mmCIF file of C-alpha atoms in Angstrom:
data_model
loop_
_atom_site.group_PDB
_atom_site.id
_atom_site.type_symbol
_atom_site.label_atom_id
_atom_site.label_comp_id
_atom_site.label_asym_id
_atom_site.label_seq_id
_atom_site.Cartn_x
_atom_site.Cartn_y
_atom_site.Cartn_z
ATOM 1 C CA MET A 1 0.159 0.107 0.133
ATOM 2 C CA PRO A 2 1.307 3.525 -0.309
ATOM 3 C CA SER A 3 3.981 4.628 2.095
ATOM 4 C CA ASN A 4 2.785 8.762 3.123
ATOM 5 C CA LYS A 5 -1.110 8.808 2.645
ATOM 6 C CA SER A 6 -0.560 11.662 4.248
ATOM 7 C CA VAL A 7 1.733 13.458 1.725
ATOM 8 C CA SER A 8 0.817 11.235 -0.979
ATOM 9 C CA ASP A 9 -1.067 8.433 -2.524
ATOM 10 C CA ALA A 10 1.703 7.856 -4.885
ATOM 11 C CA PRO A 11 4.110 4.492 -4.032
ATOM 12 C CA ILE A 12 7.937 4.929 -3.551
ATOM 13 C CA THR A 13 10.157 3.449 -5.282
ATOM 14 C CA GLN A 14 13.770 2.387 -4.265
ATOM 15 C CA PHE A 15 16.387 1.939 -6.494
ATOM 16 C CA VAL A 16 19.158 -0.340 -4.551
ATOM 17 C CA ASN A 17 22.652 -1.712 -5.321
ATOM 18 C CA CYS A 18 23.242 1.509 -7.786
ATOM 19 C CA ARG A 19 26.166 3.188 -8.590
ATOM 20 C CA ILE A 20 25.387 6.950 -9.570
ATOM 21 C CA LEU A 21 27.984 10.010 -10.732
ATOM 22 C CA ARG A 22 28.692 12.465 -8.304
ATOM 23 C CA GLU A 23 31.227 14.892 -7.839
ATOM 24 C CA HIS A 24 33.000 13.330 -10.931
ATOM 25 C CA LYS A 25 33.158 10.086 -9.215
ATOM 26 C CA LEU A 26 30.879 7.095 -9.285
ATOM 27 C CA GLN A 27 29.164 6.087 -5.628
ATOM 28 C CA ARG A 28 27.309 3.378 -4.511
ATOM 29 C CA GLU A 29 24.205 4.978 -3.566
ATOM 30 C CA ASP A 30 20.599 4.659 -2.986
ATOM 31 C CA LEU A 31 18.019 6.246 -5.009
ATOM 32 C CA TRP A 32 14.282 6.817 -4.179
ATOM 33 C CA VAL A 33 11.397 7.893 -6.878
ATOM 34 C CA ARG A 34 7.813 9.170 -5.966
ATOM 35 C CA GLU A 35 5.718 9.949 -9.040
ATOM 36 C CA GLY A 36 8.938 10.707 -11.084
ATOM 37 C CA LYS A 37 10.578 13.095 -8.808
ATOM 38 C CA ILE A 38 13.793 11.680 -6.717
ATOM 39 C CA LEU A 39 13.440 12.325 -3.296
ATOM 40 C CA ASP A 40 15.479 13.806 -0.493
ATOM 41 C CA PRO A 41 16.210 10.583 1.649
ATOM 42 C CA GLU A 42 16.652 12.689 4.681
ATOM 43 C CA LYS A 43 13.347 14.257 4.196
ATOM 44 C CA LEU A 44 11.453 11.108 3.657
ATOM 45 C CA PHE A 45 12.751 9.443 6.232
ATOM 46 C CA PHE A 46 13.044 12.131 9.102
ATOM 47 C CA ASP A 47 10.169 14.397 8.452
ATOM 48 C CA GLU A 48 7.237 11.908 6.417
ATOM 49 C CA GLN A 49 8.606 8.748 8.130
ATOM 50 C CA GLY A 50 8.211 6.994 4.901
ATOM 51 C CA TYR A 51 9.475 3.783 3.154
ATOM 52 C CA ALA A 52 10.107 2.069 -0.171
ATOM 53 C CA ASP A 53 6.570 0.331 -1.610
ATOM 54 C CA THR A 54 8.438 -1.635 -4.376
ATOM 55 C CA ARG A 55 12.547 -2.018 -4.521
ATOM 56 C CA VAL A 56 14.057 -2.201 -7.288
ATOM 57 C CA ASP A 57 17.796 -4.207 -7.195
ATOM 58 C CA CYS A 58 20.279 -2.544 -9.285
ATOM 59 C CA GLU A 59 22.993 -5.179 -9.504
ATOM 60 C CA GLY A 60 25.965 -2.415 -9.746
ATOM 61 C CA SER A 61 24.626 -1.050 -12.562
ATOM 62 C CA ILE A 62 25.504 2.948 -13.074
ATOM 63 C CA MET A 63 22.680 4.765 -12.654
ATOM 64 C CA ALA A 64 22.114 8.201 -15.215
ATOM 65 C CA PRO A 65 19.304 10.723 -15.949
ATOM 66 C CA GLY A 66 17.228 9.427 -19.125
ATOM 67 C CA PHE A 67 18.379 10.498 -22.354
ATOM 68 C CA ILE A 68 16.826 13.069 -23.984
ATOM 69 C CA ASP A 69 17.243 13.616 -27.898
ATOM 70 C CA THR A 70 16.236 17.057 -29.088
ATOM 71 C CA GLN A 71 16.948 16.601 -32.623
ATOM 72 C CA ILE A 72 15.495 13.014 -34.538
ATOM 73 C CA ASN A 73 14.330 13.290 -37.587
ATOM 74 C CA GLY A 74 13.047 9.890 -38.203
ATOM 75 C CA GLY A 75 14.204 6.117 -37.795
ATOM 76 C CA TYR A 76 13.245 2.372 -38.396
ATOM 77 C CA GLY A 77 11.981 3.569 -42.302
ATOM 78 C CA MET A 78 9.998 6.657 -40.285
ATOM 79 C CA ASP A 79 10.266 9.437 -41.646
ATOM 80 C CA PHE A 80 9.010 12.852 -39.611
ATOM 81 C CA SER A 81 8.970 15.097 -42.883
ATOM 82 C CA GLN A 82 7.039 12.868 -44.803
ATOM 83 C CA PRO A 83 2.913 13.728 -44.873
ATOM 84 C CA SER A 84 0.232 11.169 -43.967
ATOM 85 C CA ASP A 85 -2.774 11.273 -42.950
ATOM 86 C CA ASP A 86 -1.688 9.190 -39.401
ATOM 87 C CA VAL A 87 1.916 10.479 -38.602
ATOM 88 C CA ASN A 88 1.239 10.092 -35.138
ATOM 89 C CA ALA A 89 1.818 6.184 -36.113
ATOM 90 C CA GLY A 90 5.031 6.587 -37.259
ATOM 91 C CA ILE A 91 6.098 9.127 -33.940
ATOM 92 C CA SER A 92 4.716 6.435 -31.573
ATOM 93 C CA PHE A 93 6.611 3.348 -33.264
ATOM 94 C CA VAL A 94 10.262 5.479 -33.155
ATOM 95 C CA ALA A 95 8.971 6.252 -29.358
ATOM 96 C CA LYS A 96 8.760 3.009 -28.778
ATOM 97 C CA LYS A 97 11.471 1.810 -30.565
ATOM 98 C CA ILE A 98 13.695 3.833 -28.525
ATOM 99 C CA LEU A 99 13.126 2.972 -25.745
ATOM 100 C CA GLU A 100 15.985 0.425 -25.859
ATOM 101 C CA HIS A 101 18.762 2.794 -26.308
ATOM 102 C CA GLY A 102 17.759 5.155 -22.830
ATOM 103 C CA VAL A 103 15.738 7.758 -25.048
ATOM 104 C CA THR A 104 12.988 9.072 -22.662
ATOM 105 C CA SER A 105 11.621 12.071 -24.386
ATOM 106 C CA PHE A 106 12.675 13.718 -27.687
ATOM 107 C CA CYS A 107 11.625 15.960 -30.500
ATOM 108 C CA PRO A 108 10.458 14.827 -33.276
ATOM 109 C CA THR A 109 12.238 16.952 -35.914
ATOM 110 C CA LEU A 110 11.471 18.022 -39.680
ATOM 111 C CA VAL A 111 13.849 19.505 -42.101
ATOM 112 C CA THR A 112 12.863 21.927 -44.325
ATOM 113 C CA SER A 113 10.190 21.851 -46.355
ATOM 114 C CA PRO A 114 7.242 23.117 -49.055
ATOM 115 C CA PRO A 115 4.667 24.724 -46.774
ATOM 116 C CA ALA A 116 2.079 21.769 -47.523
ATOM 117 C CA VAL A 117 4.193 19.828 -45.430
ATOM 118 C CA TYR A 118 4.053 21.394 -42.434
ATOM 119 C CA HIS A 119 0.581 22.206 -42.589
ATOM 120 C CA LYS A 120 -0.636 18.294 -42.553
ATOM 121 C CA VAL A 121 1.798 17.220 -40.017
ATOM 122 C CA LEU A 122 2.339 19.622 -37.710
ATOM 123 C CA PRO A 123 -1.462 19.653 -36.425
ATOM 124 C CA GLN A 124 -0.814 16.225 -35.641
ATOM 125 C CA ILE A 125 1.787 16.120 -33.127
ATOM 126 C CA LYS A 126 1.599 16.919 -29.802
ATOM 127 C CA ALA A 127 3.297 16.939 -26.915
ATOM 128 C CA HIS A 128 2.583 14.198 -24.263
ATOM 129 C CA SER A 129 4.693 12.230 -21.229
ATOM 130 C CA GLY A 130 6.175 9.008 -22.136
ATOM 131 C CA GLY A 131 5.543 5.627 -20.535
ATOM 132 C CA GLN A 132 5.242 1.770 -21.628
ATOM 133 C CA HIS A 133 3.815 3.428 -24.700
ATOM 134 C CA GLY A 134 7.303 4.732 -25.686
ATOM 135 C CA ALA A 135 9.562 7.762 -24.830
ATOM 136 C CA GLY A 136 7.841 11.489 -24.678
ATOM 137 C CA VAL A 137 7.447 13.521 -27.389
ATOM 138 C CA LEU A 138 8.893 17.346 -25.873
ATOM 139 C CA GLY A 139 7.656 19.076 -28.561
ATOM 140 C CA VAL A 140 8.731 19.617 -32.253
ATOM 141 C CA HIS A 141 12.088 20.908 -33.878
ATOM 142 C CA LEU A 142 11.834 22.978 -37.210
ATOM 143 C CA GLU A 143 15.185 22.524 -38.281
ATOM 144 C CA GLY A 144 14.461 25.410 -41.697
ATOM 145 C CA PRO A 145 13.435 26.227 -43.880
ATOM 146 C CA PHE A 146 14.745 30.160 -42.839
ATOM 147 C CA ILE A 147 18.312 28.779 -43.118
ATOM 148 C CA SER A 148 21.703 30.292 -45.405
ATOM 149 C CA SER A 149 21.572 28.533 -48.574
ATOM 150 C CA GLU A 150 25.173 28.357 -48.646
ATOM 151 C CA LYS A 151 25.184 25.966 -45.246
ATOM 152 C CA LYS A 152 22.106 24.244 -46.541
ATOM 153 C CA GLY A 153 23.468 21.223 -46.396
ATOM 154 C CA ALA A 154 21.036 18.048 -46.751
ATOM 155 C CA HIS A 155 17.975 20.531 -47.356
ATOM 156 C CA PRO A 156 15.820 20.761 -50.391
ATOM 157 C CA GLU A 157 17.712 24.605 -51.791
ATOM 158 C CA LYS A 158 14.288 25.180 -53.505
ATOM 159 C CA TYR A 159 12.298 24.802 -50.045
ATOM 160 C CA LEU A 160 14.852 27.604 -48.304
ATOM 161 C CA ARG A 161 12.931 30.851 -47.546
ATOM 162 C CA THR A 162 13.732 34.605 -46.082
ATOM 163 C CA PHE A 163 11.372 36.482 -44.097
ATOM 164 C CA GLN A 164 9.710 38.442 -47.007
ATOM 165 C CA SER A 165 7.151 39.356 -45.215
ATOM 166 C CA GLY A 166 8.708 41.205 -42.449
ATOM 167 C CA GLY A 167 8.872 38.377 -39.941
ATOM 168 C CA MET A 168 6.237 36.268 -37.790
ATOM 169 C CA ALA A 169 3.942 36.299 -41.208
ATOM 170 C CA ASP A 170 6.191 34.754 -42.881
ATOM 171 C CA LEU A 171 6.110 32.074 -40.501
ATOM 172 C CA THR A 172 2.476 31.614 -39.802
ATOM 173 C CA GLU A 173 2.155 31.295 -43.833
ATOM 174 C CA THR A 174 4.959 28.267 -43.941
ATOM 175 C CA TYR A 175 4.328 26.608 -41.012
ATOM 176 C CA GLY A 176 0.998 27.268 -40.019
ATOM 177 C CA SER A 177 0.118 26.904 -35.966
ATOM 178 C CA LEU A 178 3.235 26.792 -33.823
ATOM 179 C CA ASP A 179 1.566 25.273 -31.347
ATOM 180 C CA ASN A 180 3.374 21.863 -29.795
ATOM 181 C CA VAL A 181 6.501 23.798 -31.663
ATOM 182 C CA THR A 182 9.170 23.414 -29.039
ATOM 183 C CA VAL A 183 12.623 24.430 -31.150
ATOM 184 C CA VAL A 184 13.041 26.360 -34.601
ATOM 185 C CA THR A 185 16.201 26.349 -36.186
ATOM 186 C CA LEU A 186 17.024 29.610 -38.078
ATOM 187 C CA ALA A 187 20.111 31.337 -39.738
ATOM 188 C CA PRO A 188 20.535 35.074 -37.719
ATOM 189 C CA GLU A 189 21.927 36.300 -40.509
ATOM 190 C CA LEU A 190 18.636 36.955 -42.615
ATOM 191 C CA ALA A 191 16.814 39.913 -43.054
ATOM 192 C CA GLY A 192 13.561 40.539 -40.490
ATOM 193 C CA SER A 193 15.598 37.427 -38.168
ATOM 194 C CA GLN A 194 15.780 39.840 -35.216
ATOM 195 C CA SER A 195 11.755 39.976 -34.644
ATOM 196 C CA VAL A 196 11.558 36.551 -35.350
ATOM 197 C CA VAL A 197 13.646 35.441 -32.864
ATOM 198 C CA ARG A 198 12.565 37.955 -30.056
ATOM 199 C CA GLU A 199 8.683 36.993 -31.059
ATOM 200 C CA LEU A 200 9.390 33.382 -30.752
ATOM 201 C CA SER A 201 11.353 33.544 -27.608
ATOM 202 C CA ALA A 202 8.657 35.523 -26.314
ATOM 203 C CA ARG A 203 6.195 32.709 -27.235
ATOM 204 C CA GLY A 204 8.751 30.306 -25.171
ATOM 205 C CA VAL A 205 10.165 28.864 -28.285
ATOM 206 C CA THR A 206 13.993 27.855 -28.392
ATOM 207 C CA VAL A 207 15.793 29.545 -31.185
ATOM 208 C CA SER A 208 18.525 27.582 -31.962
ATOM 209 C CA LEU A 209 20.774 29.348 -34.911
ATOM 210 C CA GLY A 210 22.460 27.147 -37.193
ATOM 211 C CA HIS A 211 22.758 26.531 -41.132
ATOM 212 C CA SER A 212 24.484 29.823 -41.129
ATOM 213 C CA VAL A 213 26.624 31.870 -42.444
ATOM 214 C CA ALA A 214 26.373 34.385 -39.318
ATOM 215 C CA ASN A 215 29.544 35.871 -38.112
ATOM 216 C CA LEU A 216 30.015 36.904 -35.058
ATOM 217 C CA SER A 217 28.340 39.786 -34.113
ATOM 218 C CA GLN A 218 25.236 38.696 -35.489
ATOM 219 C CA ALA A 219 25.594 35.443 -33.693
ATOM 220 C CA GLU A 220 25.971 37.806 -30.581
ATOM 221 C CA ASP A 221 22.533 39.790 -31.733
ATOM 222 C CA ALA A 222 20.486 36.779 -32.412
ATOM 223 C CA VAL A 223 21.093 35.871 -28.711
ATOM 224 C CA GLN A 224 20.776 39.297 -26.999
ATOM 225 C CA HIS A 225 17.719 39.329 -28.959
ATOM 226 C CA GLY A 226 16.408 35.755 -27.175
ATOM 227 C CA ALA A 227 17.972 33.077 -29.172
ATOM 228 C CA SER A 228 19.737 30.441 -26.764
ATOM 229 C CA PHE A 229 20.772 27.461 -28.763
ATOM 230 C CA ILE A 230 23.249 26.690 -31.385
ATOM 231 C CA THR A 231 22.239 23.598 -34.341
ATOM 232 C CA HIS A 232 24.940 20.830 -34.168
ATOM 233 C CA LEU A 233 28.214 22.938 -33.488
ATOM 234 C CA PHE A 234 31.138 22.692 -36.351
ATOM 235 C CA ASN A 235 28.331 21.459 -39.011
ATOM 236 C CA ALA A 236 26.807 23.999 -41.319
ATOM 237 C CA MET A 237 28.205 27.036 -40.114
ATOM 238 C CA LEU A 238 31.259 28.821 -40.879
ATOM 239 C CA PRO A 239 34.346 27.393 -39.806
ATOM 240 C CA PHE A 240 36.387 28.862 -36.796
ATOM 241 C CA HIS A 241 38.485 31.645 -37.915
ATOM 242 C CA HIS A 242 40.633 33.756 -35.182
ATOM 243 C CA ARG A 243 39.479 37.238 -36.421
ATOM 244 C CA ASP A 244 35.818 36.443 -36.255
ATOM 245 C CA PRO A 245 35.062 32.709 -34.959
ATOM 246 C CA GLY A 246 31.262 33.111 -36.144
ATOM 247 C CA ILE A 247 28.583 31.055 -34.420
ATOM 248 C CA VAL A 248 31.479 28.933 -32.704
ATOM 249 C CA GLY A 249 32.107 32.017 -30.927
ATOM 250 C CA LEU A 250 29.241 32.371 -28.615
ATOM 251 C CA LEU A 251 30.773 29.613 -26.276
ATOM 252 C CA THR A 252 33.232 32.229 -24.725
ATOM 253 C CA SER A 253 31.337 35.681 -26.083
ATOM 254 C CA ASP A 254 31.392 38.177 -23.069
ATOM 255 C CA ARG A 255 28.548 39.631 -24.966
ATOM 256 C CA ILE A 256 26.005 36.542 -23.501
ATOM 257 C CA PRO A 257 23.228 38.172 -20.935
ATOM 258 C CA PRO A 258 23.773 37.748 -17.712
ATOM 259 C CA GLY A 259 22.053 34.341 -16.172
ATOM 260 C CA ARG A 260 21.726 33.652 -19.383
ATOM 261 C CA THR A 261 23.232 29.999 -21.168
ATOM 262 C CA VAL A 262 23.748 29.271 -24.901
ATOM 263 C CA PHE A 263 23.415 25.772 -25.287
ATOM 264 C CA TYR A 264 25.021 23.565 -28.205
ATOM 265 C CA GLY A 265 24.458 20.218 -30.008
ATOM 266 C CA MET A 266 26.557 18.011 -31.226
ATOM 267 C CA ILE A 267 26.671 15.023 -33.285
ATOM 268 C CA ALA A 268 29.523 13.093 -30.735
ATOM 269 C CA ASP A 269 30.067 10.276 -33.810
ATOM 270 C CA GLY A 270 33.572 10.701 -34.859
ATOM 271 C CA ILE A 271 32.408 11.840 -37.982
ATOM 272 C CA HIS A 272 30.137 15.165 -38.038
ATOM 273 C CA THR A 273 32.659 16.499 -35.514
ATOM 274 C CA ASN A 274 35.748 15.127 -35.048
ATOM 275 C CA PRO A 275 36.766 13.902 -30.981
ATOM 276 C CA ALA A 276 39.395 16.939 -30.906
ATOM 277 C CA ALA A 277 36.865 19.656 -31.907
ATOM 278 C CA LEU A 278 33.613 17.821 -29.557
ATOM 279 C CA ARG A 279 37.002 18.009 -26.316
ATOM 280 C CA ILE A 280 37.785 21.957 -27.352
ATOM 281 C CA ALA A 281 33.804 23.049 -26.908
ATOM 282 C CA HIS A 282 33.448 20.616 -23.745
ATOM 283 C CA ARG A 283 36.437 22.675 -22.545
ATOM 284 C CA ALA A 284 35.174 26.002 -23.723
ATOM 285 C CA HIS A 285 31.904 25.290 -22.711
ATOM 286 C CA PRO A 286 31.583 22.393 -20.764
ATOM 287 C CA SER A 287 27.442 23.663 -19.019
ATOM 288 C CA GLY A 288 26.589 24.020 -22.693
ATOM 289 C CA LEU A 289 26.948 20.909 -24.445
ATOM 290 C CA VAL A 290 23.823 18.816 -25.289
ATOM 291 C CA LEU A 291 24.717 15.829 -27.314
ATOM 292 C CA VAL A 292 22.534 14.957 -30.376
ATOM 293 C CA THR A 293 21.841 12.338 -32.718
ATOM 294 C CA ASP A 294 19.972 13.932 -36.064
ATOM 295 C CA ALA A 295 19.308 10.441 -36.509
ATOM 296 C CA ILE A 296 17.342 9.838 -39.972
ATOM 297 C CA THR A 297 15.210 7.601 -41.321
ATOM 298 C CA ALA A 298 17.381 5.202 -41.767
ATOM 299 C CA MET A 299 18.123 4.560 -38.297
ATOM 300 C CA GLY A 300 17.791 0.627 -36.893
ATOM 301 C CA LEU A 301 17.604 -0.181 -40.797
ATOM 302 C CA PRO A 302 20.525 -2.022 -42.796
ATOM 303 C CA PRO A 303 22.920 0.124 -45.658
ATOM 304 C CA GLY A 304 20.754 0.939 -48.238
ATOM 305 C CA ARG A 305 18.244 4.049 -50.060
ATOM 306 C CA HIS A 306 16.475 5.760 -47.314
ATOM 307 C CA THR A 307 14.468 9.376 -47.440
ATOM 308 C CA LEU A 308 14.828 12.714 -45.256
ATOM 309 C CA GLY A 309 11.946 14.900 -45.734
ATOM 310 C CA GLN A 310 12.578 15.689 -49.667
ATOM 311 C CA GLN A 311 15.656 14.149 -50.381
ATOM 312 C CA VAL A 312 16.609 10.653 -51.338
ATOM 313 C CA ILE A 313 19.482 9.481 -48.469
ATOM 314 C CA GLU A 314 22.158 6.501 -49.431
ATOM 315 C CA ILE A 315 23.724 5.045 -46.670
ATOM 316 C CA GLN A 316 27.107 3.504 -46.907
ATOM 317 C CA GLY A 317 28.548 1.630 -44.173
ATOM 318 C CA LEU A 318 28.628 4.408 -41.138
ATOM 319 C CA HIS A 319 28.108 7.139 -43.783
ATOM 320 C CA ALA A 320 24.916 8.062 -45.041
ATOM 321 C CA TYR A 321 25.085 11.090 -48.317
ATOM 322 C CA VAL A 322 22.637 12.855 -50.508
ATOM 323 C CA ALA A 323 21.769 11.186 -53.670
ATOM 324 C CA GLY A 324 24.707 11.775 -54.750
ATOM 325 C CA LEU A 325 26.086 14.693 -52.445
ATOM 326 C CA ARG A 326 27.685 14.347 -49.458
ATOM 327 C CA PRO A 327 27.160 14.428 -45.517
ATOM 328 C CA SER A 328 25.283 12.759 -42.260
ATOM 329 C CA ARG A 329 24.890 9.743 -39.848
ATOM 330 C CA ALA A 330 22.421 7.785 -37.629
ATOM 331 C CA LEU A 331 23.762 7.676 -34.415
ATOM 332 C CA ARG A 332 23.210 7.374 -30.979
ATOM 333 C CA ARG A 333 23.874 9.486 -28.399
ATOM 334 C CA HIS A 334 22.032 11.712 -26.353
ATOM 335 C CA VAL A 335 21.936 14.449 -23.914
ATOM 336 C CA LEU A 336 21.131 13.687 -19.810
ATOM 337 C CA SER A 337 18.394 14.977 -18.102
ATOM 338 C CA LEU A 338 16.357 14.217 -15.110
ATOM 339 C CA PRO A 339 13.217 13.265 -13.960
ATOM 340 C CA ASP A 340 13.811 9.477 -16.074
ATOM 341 C CA LEU A 341 16.063 6.626 -15.410
ATOM 342 C CA VAL A 342 18.807 4.760 -17.383
ATOM 343 C CA LEU A 343 20.612 1.586 -15.894
ATOM 344 C CA LEU A 344 23.769 1.153 -18.457
ATOM 345 C CA ASP A 345 26.541 -1.349 -17.537
ATOM 346 C CA ASP A 346 30.369 -0.836 -17.327
ATOM 347 C CA ALA A 347 30.364 -0.147 -21.433
ATOM 348 C CA LEU A 348 27.452 2.144 -20.907
ATOM 349 C CA ASN A 349 25.297 -0.574 -23.046
ATOM 350 C CA VAL A 350 21.518 0.242 -21.872
ATOM 351 C CA LYS A 351 20.386 -2.192 -19.616
ATOM 352 C CA SER A 352 17.123 -0.461 -18.177
ATOM 353 C CA THR A 353 15.009 2.248 -18.979
ATOM 354 C CA PHE A 354 12.755 3.928 -16.496
ATOM 355 C CA ILE A 355 9.959 6.358 -16.977
ATOM 356 C CA SER A 356 8.727 8.049 -14.260
ATOM 357 C CA GLY A 357 10.204 5.217 -11.676
ATOM 358 C CA GLU A 358 8.562 2.636 -13.760
ATOM 359 C CA LYS A 359 10.129 0.446 -16.042
ATOM 360 C CA VAL A 360 9.381 0.906 -19.593
ATOM 361 C CA TRP A 361 11.990 -1.086 -21.284
ATOM 362 C CA SER A 362 14.962 -4.219 -20.474
ATOM 363 C CA ARG A 363 17.240 -5.926 -22.251
ATOM 364 C CA THR A 364 16.200 -9.170 -20.423
ATOM 365 C CA PRO A 365 12.802 -9.735 -19.330
#
């Protein structure tokens, strides 16, 4: 029966025999969870006189926060940028499959597409919590089409847009509703971008800078107006230069507003970014690092031809190429965040995934 009816009817789960990273060391201790929140054991014992309803033996495994991926374009044959009458079926399928990788929540990501695609797809995607049905959906990440043609990467140039109408009107015309949109990636050097950054930030939408040829001053201006993220640092932007480090310079800029942090995504697959570049970024700004997969339809599938929005992607070994061109790989690295949990072995392979303290996937029954 629930242990603390005076406080909550919810049961308490105690994870025992687990190792938790504290102060850069793995320390063996227990973890107490109620309603998806980690409890202070002293408060539980002395103030509430509580006890565990359920004990989970972690058998010496590493206990880590559940993985959050802010940039997944699709996977297992599902492409979130492909219009259909049941987009949620594809998202639900991917959400269930990625539990085995320790992902407890994610942002379905749409790459540059024609307006008709956004108008059909976006109304079907709703933010929701995770559980036995799959990882939670935090909201949609819209990567484009308001990006630089010079740094378009795998985005089709014919669908790129500028802010011709002066700002938010262009977004409304292109996307339709911004309900359940969490992140928008744009190029801050585009004329009219400042008012868009301000308006999106005021609405609680994270503005991410990427696919851009912005110089440092333009990037800093965007941050001054509310931008707070960088899409796949180093990729699809001007390379670092000592006279003008461009968007990369935000990691050490002295023009970041007090109390604000600029976070940056990185695709840590050893292909998109050399491990040395990853180390440089982390040492310059460790608190801002967010590992993302940028996973595509081909994740979990064998080599061959797959889609990425309006493009055809060919997988060859560990690499993916736009038919006839180059870059991108579907990997499986994620950023950590509480309160969901994963159990890892010493090689950091996922053994079990928990959402709100409930086991939703396990390598063994």
